[in-house]
CSV table of C-alpha atoms in Angstrom, one decimal:
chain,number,residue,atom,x,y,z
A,1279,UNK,CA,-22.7,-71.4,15.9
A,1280,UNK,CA,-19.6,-69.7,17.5
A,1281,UNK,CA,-18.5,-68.9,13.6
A,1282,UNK,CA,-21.8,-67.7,12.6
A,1283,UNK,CA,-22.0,-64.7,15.7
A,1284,UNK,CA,-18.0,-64.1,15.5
A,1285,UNK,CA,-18.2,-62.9,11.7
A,1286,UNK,CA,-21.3,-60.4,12.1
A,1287,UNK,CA,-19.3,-59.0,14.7
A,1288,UNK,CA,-15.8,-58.7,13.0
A,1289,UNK,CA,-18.1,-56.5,10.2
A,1290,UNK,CA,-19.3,-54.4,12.7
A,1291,UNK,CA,-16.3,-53.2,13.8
A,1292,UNK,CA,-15.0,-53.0,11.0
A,1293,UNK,CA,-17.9,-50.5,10.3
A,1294,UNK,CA,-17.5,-48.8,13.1
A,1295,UNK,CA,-13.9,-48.0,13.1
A,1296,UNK,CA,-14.1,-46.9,9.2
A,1297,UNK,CA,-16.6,-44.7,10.2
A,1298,UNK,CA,-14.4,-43.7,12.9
A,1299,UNK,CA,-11.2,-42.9,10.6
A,1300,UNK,CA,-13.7,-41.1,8.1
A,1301,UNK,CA,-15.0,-38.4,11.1
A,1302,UNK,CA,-11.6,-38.1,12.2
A,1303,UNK,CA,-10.1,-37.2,8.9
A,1304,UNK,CA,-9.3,-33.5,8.7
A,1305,UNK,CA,-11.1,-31.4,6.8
A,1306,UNK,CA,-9.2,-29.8,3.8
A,1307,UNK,CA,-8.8,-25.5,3.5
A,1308,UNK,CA,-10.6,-25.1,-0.1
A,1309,UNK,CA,-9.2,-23.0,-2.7
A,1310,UNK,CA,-10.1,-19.1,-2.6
A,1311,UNK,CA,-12.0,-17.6,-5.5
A,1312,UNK,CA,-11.4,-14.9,-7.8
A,1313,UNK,CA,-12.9,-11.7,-6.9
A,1314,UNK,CA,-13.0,-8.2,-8.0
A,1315,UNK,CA,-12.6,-4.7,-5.4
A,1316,UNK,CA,-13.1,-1.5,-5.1
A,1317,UNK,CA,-12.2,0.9,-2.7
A,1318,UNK,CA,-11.3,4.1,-1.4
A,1319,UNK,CA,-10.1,6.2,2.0
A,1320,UNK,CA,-7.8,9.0,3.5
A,1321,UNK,CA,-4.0,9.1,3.7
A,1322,UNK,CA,-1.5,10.6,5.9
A,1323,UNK,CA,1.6,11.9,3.7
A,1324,UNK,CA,5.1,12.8,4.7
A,1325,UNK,CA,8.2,13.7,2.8
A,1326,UNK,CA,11.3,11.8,4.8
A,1327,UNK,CA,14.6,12.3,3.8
A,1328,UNK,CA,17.3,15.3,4.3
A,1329,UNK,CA,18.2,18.9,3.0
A,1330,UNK,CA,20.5,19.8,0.6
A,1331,UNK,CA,23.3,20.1,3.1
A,1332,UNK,CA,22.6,16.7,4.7
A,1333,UNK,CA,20.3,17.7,8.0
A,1334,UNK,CA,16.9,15.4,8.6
A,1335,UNK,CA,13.8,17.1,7.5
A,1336,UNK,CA,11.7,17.9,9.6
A,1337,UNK,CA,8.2,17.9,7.9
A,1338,UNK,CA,4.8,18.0,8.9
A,1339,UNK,CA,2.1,15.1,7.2
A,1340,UNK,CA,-0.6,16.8,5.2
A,1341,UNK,CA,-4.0,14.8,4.7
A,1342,UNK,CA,-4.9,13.1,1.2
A,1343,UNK,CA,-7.7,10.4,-0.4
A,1344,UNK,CA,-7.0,7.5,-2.7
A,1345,UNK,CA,-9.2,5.7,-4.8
A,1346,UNK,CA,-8.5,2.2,-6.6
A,1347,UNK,CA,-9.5,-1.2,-7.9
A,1348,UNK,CA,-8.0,-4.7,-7.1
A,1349,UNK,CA,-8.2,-8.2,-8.1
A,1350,UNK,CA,-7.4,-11.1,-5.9
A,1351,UNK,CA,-6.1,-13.7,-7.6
A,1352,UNK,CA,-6.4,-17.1,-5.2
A,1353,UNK,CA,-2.5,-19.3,-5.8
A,1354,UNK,CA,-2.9,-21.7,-2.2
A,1355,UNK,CA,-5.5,-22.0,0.3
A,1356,UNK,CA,-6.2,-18.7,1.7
A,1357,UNK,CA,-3.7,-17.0,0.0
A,1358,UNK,CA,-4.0,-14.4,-3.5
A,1359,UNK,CA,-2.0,-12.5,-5.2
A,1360,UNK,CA,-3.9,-9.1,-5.4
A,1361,UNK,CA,-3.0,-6.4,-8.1
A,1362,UNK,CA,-4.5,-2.8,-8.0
A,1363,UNK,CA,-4.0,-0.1,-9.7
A,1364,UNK,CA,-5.2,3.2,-7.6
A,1365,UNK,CA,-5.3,7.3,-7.7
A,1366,UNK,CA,-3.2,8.6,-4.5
A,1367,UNK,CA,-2.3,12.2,-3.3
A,1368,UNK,CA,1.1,12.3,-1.4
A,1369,UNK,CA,3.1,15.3,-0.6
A,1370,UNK,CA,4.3,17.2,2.8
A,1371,UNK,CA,4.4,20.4,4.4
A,1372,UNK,CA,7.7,22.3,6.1
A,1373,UNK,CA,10.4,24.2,5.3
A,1374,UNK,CA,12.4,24.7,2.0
A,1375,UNK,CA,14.8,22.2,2.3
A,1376,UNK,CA,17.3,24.2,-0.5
A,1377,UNK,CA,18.8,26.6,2.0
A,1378,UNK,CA,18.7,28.1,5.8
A,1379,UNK,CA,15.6,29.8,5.0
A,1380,UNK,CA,12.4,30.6,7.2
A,1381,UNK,CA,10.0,30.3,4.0
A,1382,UNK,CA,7.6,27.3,4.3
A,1383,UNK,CA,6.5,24.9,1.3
A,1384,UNK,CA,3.7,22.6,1.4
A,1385,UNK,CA,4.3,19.9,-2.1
A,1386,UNK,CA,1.2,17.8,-3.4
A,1387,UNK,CA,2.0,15.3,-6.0
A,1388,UNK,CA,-0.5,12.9,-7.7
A,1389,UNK,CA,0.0,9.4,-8.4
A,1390,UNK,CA,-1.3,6.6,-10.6
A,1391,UNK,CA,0.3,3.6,-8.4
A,1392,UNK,CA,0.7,-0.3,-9.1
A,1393,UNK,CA,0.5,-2.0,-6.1
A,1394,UNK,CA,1.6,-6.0,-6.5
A,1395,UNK,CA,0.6,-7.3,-2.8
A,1396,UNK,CA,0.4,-11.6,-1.3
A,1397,UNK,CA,-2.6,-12.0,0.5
A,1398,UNK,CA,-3.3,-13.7,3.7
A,1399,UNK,CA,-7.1,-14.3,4.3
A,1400,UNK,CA,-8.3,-16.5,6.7
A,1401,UNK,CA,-11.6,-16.8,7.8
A,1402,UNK,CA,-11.9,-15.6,11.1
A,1403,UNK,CA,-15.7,-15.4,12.4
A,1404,UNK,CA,-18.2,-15.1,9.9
A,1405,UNK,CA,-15.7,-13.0,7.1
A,1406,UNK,CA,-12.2,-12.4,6.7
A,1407,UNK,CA,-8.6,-11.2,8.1
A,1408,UNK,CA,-6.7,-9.3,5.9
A,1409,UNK,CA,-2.9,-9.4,6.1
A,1410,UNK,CA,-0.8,-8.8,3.2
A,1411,UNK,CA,2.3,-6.8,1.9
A,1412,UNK,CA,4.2,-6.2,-1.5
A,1413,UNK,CA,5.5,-3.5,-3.5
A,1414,UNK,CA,4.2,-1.1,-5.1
A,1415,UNK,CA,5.5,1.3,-8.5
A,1416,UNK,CA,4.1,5.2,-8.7
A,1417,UNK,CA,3.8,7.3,-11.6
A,1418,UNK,CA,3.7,10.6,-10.9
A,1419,UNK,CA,1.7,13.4,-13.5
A,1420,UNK,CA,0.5,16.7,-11.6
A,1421,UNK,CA,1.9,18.3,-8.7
A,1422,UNK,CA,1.6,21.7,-7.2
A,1423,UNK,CA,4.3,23.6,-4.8
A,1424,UNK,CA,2.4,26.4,-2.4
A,1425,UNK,CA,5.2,29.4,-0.7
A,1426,UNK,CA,5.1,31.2,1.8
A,1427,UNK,CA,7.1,33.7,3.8
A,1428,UNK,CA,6.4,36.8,6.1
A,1429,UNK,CA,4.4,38.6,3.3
A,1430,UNK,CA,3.3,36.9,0.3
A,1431,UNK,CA,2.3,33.2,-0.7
A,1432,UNK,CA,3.0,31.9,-4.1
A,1433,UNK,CA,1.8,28.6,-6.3
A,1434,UNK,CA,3.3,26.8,-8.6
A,1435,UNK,CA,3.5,23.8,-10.7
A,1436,UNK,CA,5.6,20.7,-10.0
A,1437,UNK,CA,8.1,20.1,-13.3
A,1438,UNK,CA,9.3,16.5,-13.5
A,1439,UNK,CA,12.4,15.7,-14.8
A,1440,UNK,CA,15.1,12.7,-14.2
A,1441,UNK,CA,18.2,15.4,-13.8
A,1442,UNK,CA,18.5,18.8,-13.7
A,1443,UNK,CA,21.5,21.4,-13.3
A,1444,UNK,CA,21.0,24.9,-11.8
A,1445,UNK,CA,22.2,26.6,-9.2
A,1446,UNK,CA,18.9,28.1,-7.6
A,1447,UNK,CA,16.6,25.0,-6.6
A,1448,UNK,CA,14.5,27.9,-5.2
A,1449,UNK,CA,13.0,28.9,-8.8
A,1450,UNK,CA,11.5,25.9,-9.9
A,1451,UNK,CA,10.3,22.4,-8.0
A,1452,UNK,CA,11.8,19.6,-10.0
A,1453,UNK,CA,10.8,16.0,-9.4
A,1454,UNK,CA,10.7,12.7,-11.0
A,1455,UNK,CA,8.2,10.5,-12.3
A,1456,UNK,CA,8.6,7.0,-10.9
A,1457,UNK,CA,8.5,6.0,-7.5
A,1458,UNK,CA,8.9,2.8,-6.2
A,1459,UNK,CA,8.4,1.4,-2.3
A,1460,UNK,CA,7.0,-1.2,-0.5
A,1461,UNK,CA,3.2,-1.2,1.1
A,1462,UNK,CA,1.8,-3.2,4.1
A,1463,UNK,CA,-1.7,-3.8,5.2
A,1464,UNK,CA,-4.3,-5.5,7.5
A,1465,UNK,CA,-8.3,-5.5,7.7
A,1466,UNK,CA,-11.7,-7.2,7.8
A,1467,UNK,CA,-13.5,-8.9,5.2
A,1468,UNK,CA,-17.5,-9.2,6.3
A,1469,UNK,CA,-19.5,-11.4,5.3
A,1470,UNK,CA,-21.4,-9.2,3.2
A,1471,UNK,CA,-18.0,-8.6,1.2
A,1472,UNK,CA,-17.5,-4.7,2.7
A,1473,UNK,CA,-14.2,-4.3,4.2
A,1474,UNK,CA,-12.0,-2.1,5.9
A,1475,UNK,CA,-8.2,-2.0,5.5
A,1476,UNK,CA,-5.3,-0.1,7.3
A,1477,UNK,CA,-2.6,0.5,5.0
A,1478,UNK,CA,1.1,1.8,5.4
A,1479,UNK,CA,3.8,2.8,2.6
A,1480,UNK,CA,7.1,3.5,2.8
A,1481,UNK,CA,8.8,4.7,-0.2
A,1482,UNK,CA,12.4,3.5,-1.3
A,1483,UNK,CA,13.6,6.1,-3.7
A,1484,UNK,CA,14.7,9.3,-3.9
A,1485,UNK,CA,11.7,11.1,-5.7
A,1486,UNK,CA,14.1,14.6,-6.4
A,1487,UNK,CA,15.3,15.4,-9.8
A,1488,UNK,CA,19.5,14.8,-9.6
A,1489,UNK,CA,21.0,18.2,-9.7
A,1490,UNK,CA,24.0,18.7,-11.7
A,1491,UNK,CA,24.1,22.1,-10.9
A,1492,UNK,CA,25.2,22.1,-6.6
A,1493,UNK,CA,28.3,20.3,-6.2
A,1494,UNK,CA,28.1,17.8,-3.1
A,1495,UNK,CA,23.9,18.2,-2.9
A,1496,UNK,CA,22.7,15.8,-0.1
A,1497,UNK,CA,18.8,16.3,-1.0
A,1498,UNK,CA,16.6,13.3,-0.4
A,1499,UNK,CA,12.8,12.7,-0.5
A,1500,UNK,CA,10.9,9.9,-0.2
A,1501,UNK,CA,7.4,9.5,0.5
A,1502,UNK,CA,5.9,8.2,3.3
A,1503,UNK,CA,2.5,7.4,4.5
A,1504,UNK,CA,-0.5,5.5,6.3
A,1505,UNK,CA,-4.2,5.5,5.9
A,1506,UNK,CA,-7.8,3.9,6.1
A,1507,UNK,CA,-9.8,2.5,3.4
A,1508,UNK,CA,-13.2,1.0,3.1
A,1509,UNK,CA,-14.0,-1.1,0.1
A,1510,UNK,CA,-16.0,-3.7,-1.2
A,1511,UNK,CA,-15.4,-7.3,-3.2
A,1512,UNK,CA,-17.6,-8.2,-6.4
């Protein structure tokens, strides 16, 4: 009689405590899907670097707009790898950084830009936070340089070149093609897939054409930048 009651109970509790163990059990993140974006905002552009004689420039940020596309690519849980490719406008405004002149110059230079950035995106609330970083490589084709002095303004095209040699920078505005730099973000996913996205760029080359021509040159630009973007995931 004592068996018979002793092994019903033994199987309950043993039901109980499996039951137990299979509550407790943490859940597992699941793997991210793929997912396509587009997207696009205003930027904040500077030209950071130092005159031909070595002193910091001193330049003012003019306003641009990007456009672009993305795919995230999910490798863990929660995190992609997400590869763009995007329209930017970068440039400055400020002085001619050739000579001690008073004249002013305001550059604008269009990119095509590949950014390569690993995403972190948890879900926080009912979407997404957006953290993620990476580099990023710029191709440069169009670019305008506006002068102006006491009297008279003047436009002109950007020329791009790997190396130049001249004596008179102030004739022509030579730049190259490529840049390359690194780019930071963070943002919101909804849930209705719109997001919004502060970005940041720093560039890590020196964008000028190498002139042969001024012995002991110390011109140096690189672009700089931040901005806000909305966008939305397919």
């Amino acid at each position: 009689m004592k068996n018979n009651i002793f092994l019903p109970a033994i199987i309950l509790l043993f039901i109980s405590l499996s039951s137990m163990a299979q509550t407790t059990e943490p859940v597992k993140p699941m793997m991210g899907s793929y997912s396509f974006g587009i997207y696009g905002g205003v930027n904040f552009q500077n030209l950071n670097g130092s005159d031909i004689s070595g002193t910091k420039l001193k330049n003012t940020m003019v306003t641009k707009f990007h456009l672009g596309i993305n795919e995230q690519i999910p490798v863990a849980p929660d995190f992609y790898v997400q590869i763009g490719l995007q329209y930017i406008g970068k440039g400055d405004k400020g002085n001619v950084p050739y000579y001690n002149t008073t004249e002013k110059r305001e550059i604008s230079l269009n990119y095509i830009e590949l950014p390569i950035n690993f995403l972190y995106k948890p879900l926080v609330g009912k979407g997404h936070f957006l953290l993620g970083f990476g580099p990023y490589l710029g191709y440069a084709f169009s670019g305008t340089a506006k002068f102006s002095g006491d009297s008279y303004t003047a436009t002109q095209n950007v020329l791009f070149q790997n190396s130049i040699s001249t004596n008179n920078p102030n004739d022509l505005v030579y730049f190259k093609h490529l840049d390359v730099g690194a780019n930071a973000f963070f943002g919101y996913e909804f849930a209705n897939n719109l997001n919004i996205v502060f970005n940041s760029q720093l560039g890590l080359v020196n964008i000028n054409s190498k002139n042969s021509g001024i012995a002991n040159s110390k011109l140096s630009e690189m672009n700089t930048g931040f901005g806000l973007s909305l966008g939305y995931r397919f």
